[in-house]
Amino acid sequence: MQDQPTASELVEAVADFIRNHAMPQLQGHAAFHARVAANALDIVKRELEVAPAANTEETSRLQSLLGMEGLLEDLNRELCRRIEAGEVGLDTPGLKDHLWRTTLTKLSIDQPNYSGYRRALDEEAKS
Amino acid sequence: MAGGSNPIEAPLAEVVKTHIKGTTGISGLKRLSGGASQETWSFDATTASEPVPLILRRAPGGARPPSETAVGLATEAKLIELAGAAGVPVPTVRYVLAKEDDVGDGFIMNRIAGETIARKILRDDEFANARPKLARQCGEILAKLHSIDRATLPPLRISPAESEIAQYRNIYKAHGHPHPVFELTLRWLTDNMPPPGTAHTLVHGDFRNGNLMIGPDGVRAVLDWEIAHVGDPMEDLGWICVNSWRFGNIDQPVGGFGTREDMFDGYEAAGGGRVDPDRVKFWEVLGTLKWGIMCTIMVTAFKTGADRSVERATIGRRSSETEIDLLRLLAPLA
């Protein structure tokens, strides 16, 4: 167990430094890249907070969908193989739900302001 | 870049003086951003009176097209000329470079005033009157583009749906990271392919918000012809609807500025033939997948060290945007 601050808090501090202290002193291309860098750290922060629990849930969904044990990446490869072979499809119970949950989680980390994600959240609330 | 220090300035000035009537030299040469494989330069030709605003499109050192899908600049110039003759708004090509010109492969065309930055086109007041007209104009322009007699076209890649799917499947498989949503999409595309007898035409291939020069009056020019090919004309109508090119305006499917109905009406009214909405959707799905796969392969350039920029690295985390768009298209919640 590491000491405080947490990894997430450290990343947040660096993103804050880039955005509010370094960026205002930069121009043109450098300012643009600084903004991209701060956004990348935001992704890392969200991933640190969301991924551990989400990956465990994704693994258990995949295990029950595929009827086998395994590591997350191997299970995803097996799911890909079965979809490609036509053994699993949208009419397979649980697949649609699994893909939606997994993808919504990815977006909540990668691009939570993306228009398609915001709209999907609205649609999910209504359904 | 400072005036005399640019090695292409002197040969370019010679080319302009020799081949564009009434010109005495060039000024204001500067490289425009974007286009890693092919360079775009802006400059003015000086004359006895008003300067003439021009663009140079060039591949340095007469290099061959960098990717197997790019058409090459001489072909691009020919396509722009054919499109112009068919009534598509394009910049007039003024001169196609020859080997002895010593400026590389490329051509010189008129520089048209306007905006290509999608977010400005969608948000700035300057384009408020143009926006409601754009979707219909896009339909009319595509109808003209697709009407170009195939017999007059320069040699082009023929790429129907089947080969587009195969091409992107190969890129995705080579990348190696598992994407169940992409697999599901590849399966759906294979099961929903346009029938083999589908008529082929010239396809622009990258007709979207960002590659259109827009003025307060509407579309002024169609740019970036480098991945033009022969294929299903519905490909161009689907590609411009991909959510990635709506830049946040999700309810305006055509480029973030208009409706499919307006584009389809414009297309049919301008003689483009009947639009098949299912086939347009097929190409929107394939287009969404293509952009998603392109985002994932940016990661390869980052991981191999070819491009270690933060920008390149983070684009990989945008492929998930296309996964949510694909799920909304293929497995909607509502």
Coordinates of C-alpha atoms in Angstrom, one line a residue:
Chain A
M1 CA 0.0 0.0 0.0
Q2 CA 1.4 3.4 -1.1
D3 CA 1.3 6.5 1.0
Q4 CA -0.8 9.6 0.3
P5 CA -1.5 11.4 -2.0
T6 CA -3.1 8.8 -4.2
A7 CA -2.0 8.3 -7.8
S8 CA -5.3 9.9 -8.9
E9 CA -4.6 12.9 -6.8
L10 CA -1.1 13.3 -8.1
V11 CA -2.3 13.1 -11.7
E12 CA -5.0 15.7 -10.9
A13 CA -2.3 18.0 -9.5
V14 CA -0.2 17.7 -12.6
A15 CA -3.2 18.3 -15.0
D16 CA -4.1 21.3 -12.9
F17 CA -0.5 22.6 -13.2
I18 CA -0.4 22.2 -17.0
R19 CA -3.8 23.8 -17.5
N20 CA -3.7 26.7 -15.1
H21 CA 0.0 27.5 -14.8
A22 CA 2.0 26.3 -17.8
M23 CA -0.5 26.7 -20.6
P24 CA -1.1 30.4 -20.1
Q25 CA 2.6 31.0 -20.7
L26 CA 2.6 28.9 -24.0
Q27 CA 1.6 29.9 -27.5
G28 CA 0.6 28.2 -30.7
H29 CA 1.5 24.6 -31.1
A30 CA 3.0 24.3 -27.6
A31 CA -0.2 25.6 -26.0
F32 CA -2.3 23.2 -28.1
H33 CA -0.1 20.2 -27.1
A34 CA -0.3 21.3 -23.4
R35 CA -4.1 21.1 -23.6
V36 CA -3.9 17.7 -25.2
A37 CA -1.5 16.6 -22.4
A38 CA -3.8 17.8 -19.7
N39 CA -6.7 16.0 -21.3
A40 CA -4.6 12.8 -21.4
L41 CA -4.0 13.1 -17.7
D42 CA -7.8 13.5 -17.2
I43 CA -8.2 10.1 -18.9
V44 CA -5.6 8.5 -16.6
K45 CA -7.3 9.9 -13.6
R46 CA -10.7 8.6 -14.6
E47 CA -9.2 5.2 -15.5
L48 CA -7.5 4.9 -12.1
E49 CA -10.8 5.5 -10.4
V50 CA -13.2 3.6 -12.7
A51 CA -11.2 0.7 -14.3
P52 CA -10.5 -1.6 -11.3
A53 CA -14.1 -2.3 -10.4
A54 CA -15.3 -2.0 -14.1
N55 CA -12.7 -4.6 -15.3
T56 CA -13.7 -7.0 -12.6
E57 CA -17.4 -6.7 -13.7
E58 CA -16.4 -7.0 -17.4
T59 CA -14.4 -10.2 -16.6
S60 CA -17.3 -11.8 -14.7
R61 CA -19.8 -10.8 -17.5
L62 CA -17.5 -12.4 -20.1
Q63 CA -17.0 -15.6 -18.0
S64 CA -20.7 -16.1 -17.8
L65 CA -21.3 -15.2 -21.5
L66 CA -18.6 -17.5 -22.7
G67 CA -18.9 -20.2 -20.1
M68 CA -15.2 -20.2 -19.3
E69 CA -12.6 -18.8 -17.0
G70 CA -9.7 -16.5 -18.1
L71 CA -8.0 -13.2 -18.0
L72 CA -9.8 -10.1 -19.4
E73 CA -7.8 -9.8 -22.6
D74 CA -8.0 -13.5 -23.4
L75 CA -11.8 -13.5 -22.7
N76 CA -12.2 -10.5 -25.1
R77 CA -10.2 -12.4 -27.8
E78 CA -12.4 -15.4 -27.4
L79 CA -15.5 -13.2 -27.7
C80 CA -14.1 -11.7 -30.8
R81 CA -13.4 -15.1 -32.3
R82 CA -16.9 -16.3 -31.6
I83 CA -18.5 -13.2 -33.0
E84 CA -16.4 -13.5 -36.2
A85 CA -17.3 -17.2 -36.5
G86 CA -21.0 -16.3 -36.1
E87 CA -21.3 -18.5 -33.0
V88 CA -22.3 -15.4 -30.9
G89 CA -24.5 -12.5 -32.1
L90 CA -27.0 -9.9 -31.0
D91 CA -29.5 -12.6 -30.6
T92 CA -27.3 -14.3 -28.0
P93 CA -28.7 -13.6 -24.5
G94 CA -26.5 -11.1 -22.7
L95 CA -24.3 -10.0 -25.6
K96 CA -26.0 -6.7 -26.3
D97 CA -26.1 -5.8 -22.6
H98 CA -22.5 -6.7 -22.2
L99 CA -21.3 -4.6 -25.2
W100 CA -23.3 -1.6 -24.0
R101 CA -22.0 -1.8 -20.4
T102 CA -18.4 -2.2 -21.6
T103 CA -18.6 0.6 -24.1
L104 CA -20.4 3.0 -21.8
T105 CA -17.6 2.4 -19.3
K106 CA -14.9 3.0 -21.9
L107 CA -16.5 6.3 -22.9
S108 CA -16.9 7.4 -19.2
I109 CA -13.1 7.1 -19.1
D110 CA -12.0 8.2 -22.6
Q111 CA -14.4 10.9 -23.7
P112 CA -17.2 11.6 -21.3
N113 CA -18.3 14.7 -23.2
Y114 CA -18.7 12.9 -26.6
S115 CA -22.1 13.6 -28.2
G116 CA -22.8 9.9 -28.9
Y117 CA -22.1 9.0 -25.2
R118 CA -24.2 11.9 -23.8
R119 CA -27.1 10.8 -26.1
A120 CA -26.6 7.1 -25.2
L121 CA -26.9 8.0 -21.5
D122 CA -30.2 9.8 -22.2
E123 CA -31.5 6.8 -24.1
E124 CA -30.4 4.4 -21.4
A125 CA -32.3 6.5 -18.8
K126 CA -35.5 6.3 -20.9
S127 CA -35.2 2.6 -21.8
Chain B
M1 CA 9.7 30.4 -43.3
A2 CA 11.7 33.4 -44.3
G3 CA 11.5 34.5 -48.0
G4 CA 14.7 33.6 -49.9
S5 CA 15.7 30.7 -47.6
N6 CA 13.0 28.4 -48.9
P7 CA 14.4 26.0 -51.6
I8 CA 11.2 25.7 -53.6
E9 CA 10.7 29.5 -53.8
A10 CA 13.0 30.1 -56.8
P11 CA 11.9 27.2 -59.0
L12 CA 8.3 27.8 -58.1
A13 CA 8.6 31.4 -59.2
E14 CA 10.1 30.3 -62.5
V15 CA 7.2 27.8 -63.0
V16 CA 4.6 30.5 -62.3
K17 CA 6.2 33.1 -64.6
T18 CA 6.6 30.6 -67.4
H19 CA 3.2 28.9 -67.2
I20 CA 0.7 31.4 -65.8
K21 CA 0.1 34.3 -68.1
G22 CA 0.7 37.8 -66.9
T23 CA 2.6 36.9 -63.7
T24 CA 6.0 38.4 -62.8
G25 CA 6.9 36.3 -59.7
I26 CA 5.6 35.0 -56.4
S27 CA 5.2 36.4 -52.8
G28 CA 4.0 35.3 -49.4
L29 CA 4.9 31.6 -49.8
K30 CA 3.9 29.7 -46.7
R31 CA 3.1 26.1 -45.9
L32 CA -0.4 25.4 -44.6
S33 CA -0.9 23.0 -41.7
G34 CA -2.2 19.5 -42.2
G35 CA -1.5 16.9 -44.8
A36 CA 1.5 14.9 -43.6
S37 CA 2.0 13.0 -46.9
Q38 CA 1.3 15.8 -49.3
E39 CA 2.2 19.4 -48.8
T40 CA -0.1 22.4 -49.3
W41 CA 1.5 25.8 -49.8
S42 CA -0.2 29.1 -50.1
F43 CA 1.3 32.0 -52.2
D44 CA 0.4 34.9 -54.4
A45 CA 1.5 35.3 -58.0
T46 CA 2.5 38.9 -58.6
T47 CA 1.3 40.7 -61.7
A48 CA 1.4 44.2 -63.1
S49 CA -1.8 44.9 -61.1
E50 CA -3.6 42.7 -58.5
P51 CA -1.8 39.6 -57.0
V52 CA -3.4 36.3 -57.9
P53 CA -4.0 34.0 -54.8
L54 CA -2.8 30.5 -55.5
I55 CA -2.2 27.1 -53.8
L56 CA 0.5 24.6 -54.5
R57 CA -0.3 20.9 -53.8
R58 CA 3.0 18.9 -53.9
A59 CA 4.7 15.7 -52.9
P60 CA 8.3 16.6 -52.2
G61 CA 11.0 15.3 -54.5
G62 CA 8.6 13.7 -56.9
A63 CA 8.0 11.0 -54.4
R64 CA 5.5 8.2 -55.2
P65 CA 2.1 8.3 -53.4
P66 CA 2.8 7.4 -49.8
S67 CA -0.1 5.0 -49.4
E68 CA -1.6 2.5 -51.7
T69 CA -5.0 4.2 -51.5
A70 CA -3.8 7.8 -52.4
V71 CA -4.3 8.6 -56.1
G72 CA -1.2 10.8 -56.7
L73 CA -1.3 14.5 -57.5
A74 CA -1.5 14.4 -61.3
T75 CA -4.6 12.2 -61.0
E76 CA -6.0 14.5 -58.3
A77 CA -5.5 17.5 -60.7
K78 CA -7.3 15.6 -63.5
L79 CA -10.2 14.7 -61.2
I80 CA -10.6 18.3 -60.1
E81 CA -10.7 19.4 -63.7
L82 CA -13.4 16.7 -64.6
A83 CA -15.4 17.6 -61.5
G84 CA -15.3 21.3 -62.4
A85 CA -16.5 20.6 -65.9
A86 CA -19.4 18.6 -64.3
G87 CA -20.5 21.6 -62.2
V88 CA -18.9 20.6 -58.9
P89 CA -17.4 23.7 -57.2
V90 CA -13.7 23.2 -57.2
P91 CA -10.6 25.5 -57.4
T92 CA -9.5 25.9 -61.0
V93 CA -6.2 24.0 -61.7
R94 CA -3.8 26.4 -63.2
Y95 CA -0.8 24.2 -64.0
V96 CA 0.3 20.6 -63.4
L97 CA 4.0 20.4 -62.5
A98 CA 6.3 18.6 -64.9
K99 CA 9.5 16.7 -64.0
E100 CA 11.8 19.4 -65.4
D101 CA 10.1 22.1 -63.2
D102 CA 12.1 20.8 -60.2
V103 CA 9.4 21.4 -57.7
G104 CA 8.3 17.8 -57.2
D105 CA 5.0 16.2 -58.2
G106 CA 2.0 18.4 -57.9
F107 CA -0.1 21.2 -59.3
I108 CA -1.0 24.8 -58.8
M109 CA -4.6 25.9 -58.4
N110 CA -6.6 29.0 -57.5
R111 CA -6.9 29.8 -53.8
I112 CA -10.5 30.1 -52.9
A113 CA -11.5 32.3 -49.9
G114 CA -13.6 30.5 -47.3
E115 CA -13.5 28.3 -44.2
T116 CA -12.8 24.6 -43.8
I117 CA -12.6 24.3 -40.0
A118 CA -15.8 22.4 -39.2
R119 CA -16.4 23.9 -35.8
K120 CA -16.3 27.5 -37.2
I121 CA -18.6 26.5 -40.0
L122 CA -21.1 25.1 -37.4
R123 CA -20.8 27.9 -34.9
D124 CA -19.8 31.2 -36.4
D125 CA -22.4 33.9 -37.2
E126 CA -20.7 34.4 -40.6
F127 CA -22.1 31.1 -41.8
A128 CA -25.6 31.3 -40.2
N129 CA -27.3 31.9 -43.5
A130 CA -25.3 29.2 -45.3
R131 CA -25.9 26.4 -42.8
P132 CA -29.5 25.6 -43.6
K133 CA -28.6 25.3 -47.3
L134 CA -25.5 23.1 -47.0
A135 CA -27.1 19.6 -46.8
R136 CA -29.1 20.2 -50.0
Q137 CA -26.1 21.7 -51.7
C138 CA -24.0 18.6 -50.7
G139 CA -26.7 16.4 -52.3
E140 CA -26.6 18.4 -55.5
I141 CA -22.8 18.4 -55.6
L142 CA -22.6 14.7 -55.1
A143 CA -25.2 14.1 -57.8
K144 CA -22.9 16.0 -60.3
L145 CA -19.8 14.3 -59.0
H146 CA -21.3 10.9 -59.5
S147 CA -22.6 11.8 -63.0
I148 CA -19.0 12.1 -64.4
D149 CA -18.6 9.7 -67.3
R150 CA -16.5 6.8 -66.1
A151 CA -14.9 6.5 -69.5
T152 CA -13.3 9.9 -69.0
L153 CA -11.7 9.1 -65.6
P154 CA -8.0 8.5 -65.1
P155 CA -7.0 5.0 -63.8
L156 CA -8.5 4.7 -60.3
R157 CA -8.7 2.0 -57.7
I158 CA -12.1 0.1 -57.9
S159 CA -13.3 -0.4 -54.4
P160 CA -16.8 -1.8 -53.8
A161 CA -18.1 -2.5 -50.3
E162 CA -16.5 -6.0 -50.2
S163 CA -12.9 -4.7 -50.7
E164 CA -13.4 -1.7 -48.4
I165 CA -14.5 -4.2 -45.7
A166 CA -11.6 -6.5 -46.4
Q167 CA -9.1 -3.6 -46.4
Y168 CA -10.2 -2.4 -42.9
R169 CA -10.6 -5.9 -41.5
N170 CA -6.9 -6.5 -42.4
I171 CA -5.8 -3.2 -40.8
Y172 CA -7.8 -4.0 -37.7
K173 CA -6.4 -7.6 -37.5
A174 CA -2.8 -6.5 -38.0
H175 CA -3.2 -4.0 -35.1
G176 CA -4.1 -7.0 -32.9
H177 CA -6.1 -5.5 -30.0
P178 CA -9.5 -7.1 -29.5
H179 CA -12.6 -4.9 -30.2
P180 CA -15.8 -7.0 -29.9
V181 CA -17.9 -4.1 -31.2
F182 CA -15.7 -3.9 -34.3
E183 CA -16.1 -7.7 -34.8
L184 CA -19.9 -7.3 -34.5
T185 CA -19.8 -4.5 -37.0
L186 CA -17.6 -6.5 -39.5
R187 CA -20.1 -9.3 -39.2
W188 CA -23.1 -7.0 -39.8
L189 CA -21.4 -5.3 -42.8
T190 CA -20.7 -8.7 -44.4
D191 CA -24.3 -9.7 -43.9
N192 CA -25.7 -6.5 -45.2
M193 CA -23.5 -5.8 -48.2
P194 CA -24.9 -4.0 -51.2
P195 CA -25.8 -6.5 -53.9
P196 CA -23.0 -7.4 -56.5
G197 CA -24.8 -5.6 -59.3
T198 CA -24.7 -2.2 -57.6
A199 CA -23.8 0.5 -60.2
H200 CA -20.4 2.1 -59.7
T201 CA -19.4 5.7 -60.2
L202 CA -16.5 8.0 -59.2
V203 CA -16.5 8.3 -55.4
H204 CA -14.8 11.2 -53.7
G205 CA -14.0 9.1 -50.7
D206 CA -13.5 11.9 -48.1
F207 CA -16.5 14.1 -48.7
R208 CA -17.2 15.5 -45.3
N209 CA -17.4 18.6 -43.1
G210 CA -13.7 19.6 -42.9
N211 CA -12.9 19.0 -46.6
L212 CA -15.5 21.5 -47.9
M213 CA -14.6 25.2 -48.4
I214 CA -17.5 27.1 -47.1
G215 CA -18.4 30.8 -47.5
P216 CA -21.3 32.9 -46.2
D217 CA -23.1 31.8 -49.5
G218 CA -22.6 28.1 -49.1
V219 CA -20.2 25.4 -50.5
R220 CA -17.5 27.1 -52.5
A221 CA -15.2 24.2 -53.2
V222 CA -14.8 20.4 -52.7
L223 CA -11.2 19.7 -51.5
D224 CA -8.9 16.7 -50.8
W225 CA -9.5 14.3 -53.7
E226 CA -6.6 12.1 -52.7
I227 CA -8.6 8.9 -51.8
A228 CA -11.0 9.2 -54.7
H229 CA -11.9 5.8 -56.3
V230 CA -14.6 4.0 -58.2
G231 CA -17.3 2.4 -56.1
D232 CA -20.9 2.7 -54.8
P233 CA -22.0 6.3 -55.0
M234 CA -23.9 5.9 -51.7
E235 CA -20.5 5.7 -50.0
D236 CA -20.2 9.5 -50.2
L237 CA -23.7 10.1 -48.8
G238 CA -23.0 7.8 -45.9
W239 CA -19.5 9.1 -45.0
I240 CA -20.7 12.7 -44.5
C241 CA -23.3 11.4 -42.0
V242 CA -20.7 9.7 -39.7
N243 CA -21.2 11.1 -36.2
S244 CA -17.5 12.0 -35.9
W245 CA -18.0 14.6 -38.7
R246 CA -21.0 16.2 -36.9
F247 CA -18.7 17.8 -34.4
G248 CA -21.2 17.6 -31.5
N249 CA -24.3 18.5 -33.5
I250 CA -25.6 15.0 -33.3
D251 CA -29.2 15.9 -34.4
Q252 CA -27.9 17.3 -37.8
P253 CA -26.7 14.1 -39.4
V254 CA -25.3 15.7 -42.5
G255 CA -22.0 17.2 -41.4
G256 CA -23.6 18.6 -38.3
F257 CA -25.4 21.2 -40.4
G258 CA -28.4 19.4 -42.0
T259 CA -30.8 16.5 -42.5
R260 CA -30.5 13.4 -44.6
E261 CA -33.9 14.4 -46.2
D262 CA -32.4 17.7 -47.5
M263 CA -29.3 16.0 -48.9
F264 CA -31.3 13.2 -50.5
D265 CA -33.8 15.7 -52.1
G266 CA -30.9 17.7 -53.5
Y267 CA -29.3 14.6 -54.8
E268 CA -32.4 13.4 -56.6
A269 CA -33.4 16.8 -57.9
A270 CA -29.9 17.3 -59.4
G271 CA -30.2 14.0 -61.3
G272 CA -28.3 11.7 -59.0
G273 CA -30.8 8.9 -59.3
R274 CA -32.8 7.4 -56.4
V275 CA -31.2 7.4 -53.0
D276 CA -31.3 4.1 -51.2
P277 CA -31.4 5.0 -47.5
D278 CA -30.5 1.5 -46.4
R279 CA -27.3 1.6 -48.5
V280 CA -26.5 5.0 -47.2
K281 CA -26.8 3.6 -43.6
F282 CA -24.6 0.7 -44.6
W283 CA -21.9 3.2 -45.7
E284 CA -22.4 5.3 -42.5
V285 CA -21.8 2.1 -40.5
L286 CA -18.7 1.2 -42.5
G287 CA -17.5 4.9 -42.4
T288 CA -17.8 4.9 -38.6
L289 CA -15.9 1.7 -38.4
K290 CA -13.2 3.0 -40.7
W291 CA -12.6 6.1 -38.6
G292 CA -12.6 3.9 -35.4
I293 CA -9.9 1.6 -37.0
M294 CA -7.9 4.6 -38.2
C295 CA -7.9 5.9 -34.6
T296 CA -6.6 2.6 -33.3
I297 CA -3.7 2.4 -35.8
M298 CA -2.6 5.9 -34.7
V299 CA -1.5 4.0 -31.6
T300 CA 0.8 1.9 -33.7
A301 CA 2.7 5.0 -34.8
F302 CA 3.0 6.0 -31.2
K303 CA 4.0 2.6 -29.8
T304 CA 6.7 2.0 -32.5
G305 CA 8.2 5.4 -31.8
A306 CA 7.4 6.8 -35.2
D307 CA 5.4 9.6 -33.5
R308 CA 5.7 10.0 -29.8
S309 CA 3.5 13.1 -29.6
V310 CA 0.8 13.3 -26.9
E311 CA -1.7 14.2 -29.6
R312 CA -0.9 11.0 -31.6
A313 CA -1.1 8.9 -28.4
T314 CA -4.5 10.2 -27.3
I315 CA -6.2 9.7 -30.7
G316 CA -6.1 6.0 -29.8
R317 CA -8.5 6.8 -27.0
R318 CA -11.0 8.2 -29.5
S319 CA -11.8 4.9 -31.2
S320 CA -14.3 4.2 -28.4
E321 CA -16.3 7.1 -29.7
T322 CA -17.0 5.1 -32.8
E323 CA -17.9 2.1 -30.8
I324 CA -20.7 3.9 -29.0
D325 CA -21.9 5.3 -32.4
L326 CA -21.8 1.8 -33.9
L327 CA -23.8 0.4 -31.0
R328 CA -26.4 3.2 -31.4
L329 CA -26.6 2.2 -35.1
L330 CA -26.7 -1.5 -34.8
A331 CA -28.0 -2.3 -31.4
P332 CA -30.0 0.7 -30.2
L333 CA -31.2 0.8 -26.6
A334 CA -34.5 2.5 -27.4

